[in-house]
Coordinates of C-alpha atoms and ligand atoms in Angstrom, one line a residue:
X899 CA 103.6 127.2 103.1
X900 CA 101.0 125.0 104.8
X901 CA 102.4 122.4 107.2
X902 CA 100.4 119.2 107.2
X903 CA 101.0 116.3 109.5
X904 CA 100.0 112.9 108.1
X905 CA 100.1 110.1 110.7
X906 CA 100.6 106.5 109.7
X907 CA 102.0 107.4 106.3
X908 CA 104.3 104.4 106.1
X909 CA 101.3 102.1 106.3
X910 CA 99.0 100.9 103.6
X911 CA 96.5 103.7 103.1
X912 CA 98.7 106.4 104.6
X913 CA 101.4 105.8 102.0
X914 CA 99.0 106.4 99.2
X915 CA 97.7 109.6 100.9
X916 CA 101.2 110.9 101.5
X917 CA 102.2 110.2 97.9
X918 CA 99.1 112.0 96.5
X919 CA 99.6 115.1 98.7
X920 CA 103.4 115.3 98.2
X921 CA 103.1 115.1 94.4
X922 CA 99.9 117.1 94.0
X923 CA 100.6 120.0 96.4
X924 CA 104.2 121.2 96.2
X925 CA 103.0 124.3 98.1
X926 CA 102.3 122.1 101.2
X927 CA 105.0 120.7 103.4
X928 CA 104.0 117.1 104.3
X929 CA 105.3 115.6 107.6
X930 CA 104.8 111.9 107.8
X931 CA 104.7 110.7 111.4
X932 CA 104.9 106.9 111.8
X933 CA 106.2 104.6 114.6
X934 CA 107.1 102.0 112.0
X935 CA 105.3 99.1 113.7
X936 CA 105.1 95.7 111.9
X937 CA 102.6 97.4 109.5
X938 CA 104.8 100.5 108.7
X939 CA 107.3 100.2 105.9
X940 CA 109.4 103.0 104.5
X941 CA 109.7 101.0 101.2
X942 CA 106.0 102.0 100.6
X943 CA 107.0 105.6 100.0
X944 CA 110.5 105.3 98.7
X945 CA 109.6 107.1 95.5
X946 CA 108.8 110.4 97.3
X947 CA 111.3 110.4 100.2
X948 CA 113.7 112.9 98.6
X949 CA 111.0 115.4 97.6
X950 CA 111.7 118.9 99.0
X951 CA 108.2 119.2 100.5
X952 CA 108.4 116.0 102.5
X953 CA 109.8 115.1 105.9
X954 CA 109.6 111.7 107.7
X955 CA 109.4 111.7 111.5
X956 CA 109.7 108.5 113.3
X957 CA 107.6 108.6 116.5
X958 CA 104.8 107.2 118.5
X959 CA 101.4 108.9 118.9
X960 CA 101.3 107.2 122.4
X961 CA 104.3 109.3 123.5
X962 CA 102.8 112.5 125.0
X963 CA 106.0 114.5 125.6
X964 CA 107.2 113.7 122.1
X965 CA 103.9 114.6 120.4
X966 CA 103.6 117.8 122.4
X967 CA 107.0 119.0 121.5
X968 CA 106.6 118.1 117.9
X969 CA 103.4 120.2 117.6
X970 CA 105.0 123.0 119.6
X971 CA 108.0 123.1 117.2
X972 CA 106.2 122.6 113.9
X973 CA 102.8 124.2 114.5
X974 CA 100.9 122.0 112.0
X975 CA 98.1 123.8 110.2
X976 CA 96.3 120.5 109.6
X977 CA 96.5 116.9 110.7
X978 CA 95.3 113.9 108.6
X979 CA 95.3 111.1 111.1
X980 CA 95.6 107.5 109.9
X981 CA 98.0 105.9 112.4
X982 CA 96.3 103.0 114.0
X983 CA 96.3 99.4 114.8
X984 CA 94.1 98.2 112.0
X985 CA 93.6 94.4 112.0
X986 CA 90.5 92.9 113.6
X987 CA 92.1 89.5 114.3
X988 CA 95.0 91.2 116.2
X989 CA 92.4 93.3 118.2
X990 CA 90.8 90.0 119.3
X991 CA 94.2 88.7 120.6
X992 CA 95.5 92.0 122.1
X993 CA 92.7 94.6 122.6
X994 CA 94.8 96.9 124.9
X995 CA 97.2 97.8 122.1
X996 CA 94.2 99.0 120.1
X997 CA 92.9 101.1 123.1
X998 CA 96.3 102.7 123.6
X999 CA 97.1 103.5 120.0
X1000 CA 93.6 104.2 118.5
X1001 CA 91.9 105.8 121.5
X1002 CA 94.6 107.3 123.7
X1003 CA 96.9 108.1 120.7
X1004 CA 94.1 110.0 119.0
X1005 CA 93.4 111.9 122.2
X1006 CA 97.1 112.8 122.4
X1007 CA 97.0 114.3 118.9
X1008 CA 93.8 116.2 119.6
X1009 CA 95.3 117.7 122.8
X1010 CA 98.4 118.8 121.0
X1011 CA 96.5 120.3 118.1
X1012 CA 94.1 122.1 120.5
X1013 CA 97.0 123.4 122.6
X1014 CA 98.9 124.7 119.5
X1015 CA 96.0 126.8 118.3
X1016 CA 94.1 127.4 121.6
X1017 CA 91.0 129.3 120.4
X1018 CA 92.1 130.6 117.1
X1019 CA 91.5 127.8 114.7
X1020 CA 91.0 129.8 111.6
X1021 CA 92.0 127.8 108.5
X1022 CA 93.0 124.8 110.6
X1023 CA 91.7 121.2 110.3
X1024 CA 91.9 117.9 112.1
X1025 CA 91.0 115.2 109.6
X1026 CA 90.3 111.8 111.3
X1027 CA 90.3 108.8 109.0
X1028 CA 88.0 106.1 110.3
X1029 CA 86.2 102.9 109.2
X1030 CA 82.7 101.7 108.4
X1031 CA 83.2 99.0 111.1
X1032 CA 82.0 101.6 113.7
X1033 CA 78.5 101.0 112.5
X1034 CA 78.5 97.3 113.3
X1035 CA 77.0 94.6 111.1
X1036 CA 74.2 94.8 108.6
X1037 CA 71.6 92.1 107.8
X1038 CA 70.9 91.0 104.2
X1039 CA 69.7 94.5 103.2
X1040 CA 70.4 98.2 104.1
X1041 CA 73.4 100.4 103.9
X1042 CA 75.5 102.4 106.4
X1043 CA 74.7 106.1 106.1
X1044 CA 76.4 108.9 108.0
X1045 CA 73.4 109.0 110.3
X1046 CA 73.5 105.3 111.2
X1047 CA 74.0 104.7 114.9
X1048 CA 77.3 103.4 116.1
X1049 CA 77.3 99.8 117.1
X1050 CA 80.9 98.5 117.0
X1051 CA 81.3 94.8 117.5
X1052 CA 85.1 94.1 117.6
X1053 CA 87.7 95.6 119.9
X1054 CA 89.2 97.2 116.7
X1055 CA 85.8 98.7 115.7
X1056 CA 85.2 99.9 119.3
X1057 CA 88.6 101.6 119.5
X1058 CA 87.9 103.4 116.2
X1059 CA 84.4 104.4 117.3
X1060 CA 85.8 105.8 120.6
X1061 CA 88.3 107.8 118.7
X1062 CA 85.6 109.2 116.4
X1063 CA 83.6 110.2 119.5
X1064 CA 86.6 112.0 120.9
X1065 CA 87.1 114.0 117.7
X1066 CA 83.5 115.1 117.7
X1067 CA 83.6 115.9 121.4
X1068 CA 86.7 118.1 120.9
X1069 CA 84.8 119.8 118.0
X1070 CA 81.8 120.5 120.2
X1071 CA 83.7 121.4 123.4
X1072 CA 86.7 123.3 122.2
X1073 CA 85.5 124.4 118.7
X1074 CA 88.3 122.3 117.2
X1075 CA 87.6 122.1 113.4
X1076 CA 87.4 118.5 112.2
X1077 CA 86.1 116.2 109.6
X1078 CA 85.7 112.5 109.8
X1079 CA 85.4 109.9 107.0
X1080 CA 84.4 106.3 107.5
X1081 CA 85.5 104.0 104.7
X1082 CA 84.8 100.5 103.6
X1083 CA 87.5 97.7 103.0
X1084 CA 90.4 98.9 101.0
X1085 CA 92.5 96.9 98.6
X1086 CA 95.6 97.7 96.5
X1087 CA 99.4 97.8 96.5
X1088 CA 101.4 97.8 99.8
X1089 CA 98.7 96.2 102.0
X1090 CA 100.2 94.1 104.7
X1091 CA 99.5 90.4 104.0
X1092 CA 97.4 89.8 107.1
X1093 CA 94.3 91.2 105.4
X1094 CA 92.2 89.0 103.1
X1095 CA 93.3 90.0 99.6
X1096 CA 97.2 90.3 100.0
X1097 CA 97.2 87.2 102.3
X1098 CA 95.4 85.1 99.8
X1099 CA 97.5 86.4 96.8
X1100 CA 100.6 85.4 98.9
X1101 CA 99.2 82.0 99.8
X1102 CA 98.0 81.2 96.2
X1103 CA 101.4 82.1 94.9
X1104 CA 103.1 79.8 97.5
X1105 CA 100.5 76.9 97.1
X1106 CA 99.4 77.3 100.8
X1107 CA 95.9 76.7 102.1
X1108 CA 93.5 79.6 101.8
X1109 CA 91.8 79.9 105.3
X1110 CA 88.2 80.9 104.8
X1111 CA 86.5 81.9 108.1
X1112 CA 83.2 80.2 108.9
X1113 CA 80.8 79.7 105.9
X1114 CA 82.6 82.3 103.7
X1115 CA 79.4 84.1 103.1
X1116 CA 80.4 87.3 105.0
X1117 CA 80.1 90.4 102.8
X1118 CA 82.4 93.4 102.4
X1119 CA 82.3 96.5 100.2
X1120 CA 85.7 96.9 98.5
X1121 CA 87.4 100.1 97.4
X1122 CA 90.6 100.6 95.5
X1123 CA 93.1 102.4 97.9
X1124 CA 94.0 105.1 95.4
X1125 CA 90.3 106.1 95.3
X1126 CA 90.2 106.3 99.1
X1127 CA 93.2 108.6 98.9
X1128 CA 91.5 110.8 96.3
X1129 CA 88.3 110.9 98.5
X1130 CA 90.4 112.1 101.4
X1131 CA 91.9 114.8 99.2
X1132 CA 88.4 116.0 98.2
X1133 CA 87.1 116.0 101.7
X1134 CA 90.2 117.6 103.1
X1135 CA 89.8 120.5 100.7
X1136 CA 86.1 120.8 100.2
X1137 CA 84.3 118.8 102.8
X1138 CA 82.0 120.5 105.3
X1139 CA 83.8 121.1 108.6
X1140 CA 82.3 119.4 111.7
X1141 CA 80.8 116.8 109.4
X1142 CA 81.2 113.2 108.4
X1143 CA 81.5 111.5 105.0
X1144 CA 81.1 107.8 104.3
X1145 CA 83.4 106.4 101.6
X1146 CA 82.7 103.2 99.7
X1147 CA 83.1 101.3 96.5
X1148 CA 79.5 100.5 95.6
X1149 CA 81.0 97.1 95.4
X1150 CA 79.8 94.3 97.6
X1151 CA 81.2 90.8 97.5
X1152 CA 80.8 87.7 99.7
X1153 CA 84.2 86.5 100.8
X1154 CA 83.9 83.2 98.9
X1155 CA 82.9 84.8 95.6
X1156 CA 85.8 87.2 95.9
X1157 CA 88.2 84.4 96.8
X1158 CA 87.0 82.3 93.8
X1159 CA 87.5 85.3 91.5
X1160 CA 91.0 85.8 93.0
X1161 CA 91.8 82.1 92.4
X1162 CA 90.7 82.4 88.8
X1163 CA 92.7 85.5 88.1
X1164 CA 95.8 84.0 89.8
X1165 CA 95.4 80.8 87.7
X1166 CA 95.6 82.9 84.6
X1167 CA 98.6 84.9 85.8
X1168 CA 100.5 81.9 87.1
X1169 CA 99.7 79.8 84.0
X1170 CA 98.0 77.2 86.2
X1171 CA 95.1 75.0 85.0
X1172 CA 91.8 76.8 85.7
X1173 CA 90.5 75.5 89.1
X1174 CA 93.9 74.7 90.5
X1175 CA 94.2 77.6 93.0
X1176 CA 90.6 77.1 94.2
X1177 CA 91.7 73.7 95.4
X1178 CA 93.6 75.5 98.1
X1179 CA 90.4 76.8 99.7
X1180 CA 90.1 75.5 103.3
X1181 CA 87.2 76.4 105.6
X1182 CA 88.5 77.1 109.1
X1183 CA 87.1 78.1 112.5
X1184 CA 85.2 81.4 112.3
X1185 CA 86.6 84.7 113.6
X1186 CA 85.0 85.5 117.1
X1187 CA 82.2 88.0 116.8
X1188 CA 82.6 88.1 113.0
X1189 CA 80.5 91.0 111.4
X1190 CA 78.2 89.5 108.8
X1191 CA 77.9 92.3 106.3
X1192 CA 79.2 95.8 105.7
X1193 CA 77.9 98.0 102.9
X1194 CA 78.4 101.8 102.5
X1195 CA 76.1 104.4 101.1
X1196 CA 78.6 106.9 99.7
X1197 CA 76.0 109.1 98.0
X1198 CA 76.5 112.1 100.2
X1199 CA 80.2 112.3 99.2
X1200 CA 79.2 111.8 95.6
X1201 CA 76.4 114.4 95.6
X1202 CA 78.2 117.1 97.7
X1203 CA 81.8 116.7 96.3
X1204 CA 81.3 114.8 93.1
X1205 CA 83.6 111.9 94.2
X1206 CA 83.2 108.5 92.8
X1207 CA 85.5 105.5 92.4
X1208 CA 87.8 106.0 89.3
X1209 CA 88.4 102.4 88.6
X1210 CA 86.1 99.4 88.3
X1211 CA 86.7 96.4 90.7
X1212 CA 88.0 94.4 87.7
X1213 CA 90.6 97.2 86.9
X1214 CA 91.6 97.7 90.5
X1215 CA 92.0 94.0 91.2
X1216 CA 94.0 93.5 88.0
X1217 CA 96.4 96.4 89.0
X1218 CA 96.6 94.9 92.6
X1219 CA 97.5 91.4 91.5
X1220 CA 100.1 92.7 89.0
X1221 CA 101.6 94.8 91.7
X1222 CA 102.0 91.9 94.2
X1223 CA 103.4 89.6 91.4
X1224 CA 105.8 92.3 90.2
X1225 CA 107.0 93.2 93.7
X1226 CA 108.0 89.8 95.0
X1227 CA 110.8 91.3 97.1
X1228 CA 108.4 93.6 99.0
X1229 CA 106.2 90.6 99.8
X1230 CA 109.2 88.4 100.7
X1231 CA 110.5 91.1 103.1
X1232 CA 107.3 91.7 104.9
X1233 CA 106.6 88.0 105.3
X1234 CA 109.9 87.1 106.8
X1235 CA 110.7 87.4 110.6
X1236 CA 107.9 88.3 112.9
X1237 CA 105.2 87.5 110.2
X1238 CA 106.1 83.8 110.5
X1239 CA 105.3 83.8 114.2
X1240 CA 102.0 85.7 113.6
X1241 CA 101.0 83.3 110.9
X1242 CA 101.7 80.2 113.0
X1243 CA 99.7 81.6 115.9
X1244 CA 96.8 82.6 113.7
X1245 CA 96.6 79.7 111.3
X1246 CA 98.8 76.9 112.6
X1247 CA 101.6 75.7 110.3
Ligands
NAD1210 P1 98.1 99.9 108.5 O1 98.0 98.9 109.6 O2 98.6 99.4 107.1 O3 99.1 101.1 108.8 C1 99.0 101.8 110.1 C2 100.2 102.7 110.1 O4 100.2 103.3 111.4 C3 101.6 101.9 110.1 O5 102.5 102.5 109.2 C4 102.1 101.9 111.5 O6 103.5 101.9 111.6 C5 101.5 103.2 112.0 N1 101.3 103.2 113.5 C6 100.7 102.3 114.2 N2 100.7 102.6 115.5 C7 101.3 103.8 115.6 C8 101.7 104.6 116.7 N3 101.4 104.3 117.9 N4 102.3 105.8 116.4 C9 102.6 106.2 115.1 N5 102.3 105.4 114.1 C10 101.7 104.2 114.3 O7 96.6 100.5 108.4 P2 95.8 101.0 107.1 O8 95.0 99.8 106.6 O9 96.6 101.8 106.2 O10 94.7 101.9 107.8 C11 95.0 103.3 108.0 C12 93.8 104.0 108.7 O11 92.7 103.8 107.9 C13 93.5 103.4 110.1 O12 93.1 104.4 110.9 C14 92.3 102.5 109.8 O13 91.5 102.4 110.9 C15 91.6 103.2 108.6 N6 90.9 102.4 107.7 C16 91.4 101.3 107.1 C17 90.7 100.5 106.2 C18 91.3 99.3 105.5 O14 90.6 98.6 104.7 N7 92.5 99.0 105.7 C19 89.4 100.9 105.9 C20 88.8 102.0 106.5 C21 89.6 102.8 107.4
TYD1211 P1 90.0 91.5 106.6 O1 90.8 91.7 105.4 O2 90.7 91.1 107.9 O3 89.1 92.9 106.8 P2 87.9 93.2 107.9 O4 87.8 92.1 108.9 O5 88.3 94.5 108.4 O6 86.7 93.2 107.0 O7 88.9 90.4 106.3 C1 87.9 90.6 105.2 C2 87.0 89.4 105.3 O8 87.7 88.2 105.0 C3 86.3 89.2 106.7 O9 85.0 88.8 106.6 C4 87.2 88.1 107.3 C5 87.6 87.3 106.1 N1 88.9 86.6 106.3 C6 88.9 85.2 106.1 O10 87.9 84.5 105.7 N2 90.2 84.6 106.2 C7 91.3 85.3 106.5 O11 92.4 84.7 106.7 C8 91.2 86.7 106.7 C9 92.4 87.5 107.1 C10 90.0 87.3 106.6

């Protein structure tokens, strides 16, 4: 039985990856390593916690003795590494946390994986999950390709870029087998309501202002999280080793157009008069160093592995809104306590 370590599996994307692997591959044993930071939540994977091929391990990738002994004990055949600090605004307030978790934490995993297999890496794999933000910001035209030069602009993007470089360097120096994927903005169930879509759903529901940064004309490419998990599955099994794949939704939106669509869909679901939720839109001070546009060219993944998004944006967004409205308790739980302090610090009252 293959032993696979998935890090960050109690977080947003990680929980979808863990669920897919546990259910689809009963022949693998999936270990989910997560420190359960503010973004980690065991509720996200309640449905699979009793499966025989699943083990949860609470632990921190920054803790070297703990990581080393876990690898020594379990001898993981593969790692799918998602654990990270993931929110740009928090990286502006506290960059060191991002350096420690995303850069040093990744290096700790690489060291432990290398020391476990020394120079016999046959059939082994270190899969590093990264972001399109490593490429920086695009102008009005153009797309990020796998060959685009790195040009990270935020502390978050820089920490992810550095971790990508370490993975490639370990591949080159020690022959460690790796694959990296760089994905665009994800949306879907279980995303912590600090990111645009769940934050705005939460605020619309509660009739709170919708804080639009700057002129609202920043552009992102949005992908349904389940399709990201499916892409990771394809790349894990069939992707070329020592290579990189960009993952994206072929789905660009300016923030303001997306927010107006969200308001419209929420008006329908909450039985409000059309236009009511949009009245909550409030332009606020821009994010420092805000990247203007991200857009991914995911054609390599499509051509080589046949992957493409399985749902349209309309379908994905409908599923997402319904999930947040049907799971009020989840949203209430994650927005109590420390979230209140975060919100006040970020947005005022
Ligand atoms: P998230 O913040 O929702 O979850 C991160 C998870 O990692 C949490 O469960 C947290 O408890 C865990 N974690 C954090 N620090 C840890 C540590 N020191 N040790 C162990 N566990 C720790 O993040 P997400 O949005 O699910 O992103 C997952 C990965 O995907 C990240 O590497 C991120 O850079 C990447 N990514 C995210 C997006 C996106 O749109 N969210 C897009 C592309 C790539
Ligand atoms: P976010 O979800 O934080 O993802 P990222 O910064 O990684 O792209 O933000 C998506 C876009 O929405 C980004 O351009 C910033 C903007 N935004 C707002 O306008 N207001 C907000 O309150 C948040 C959280 C984001």
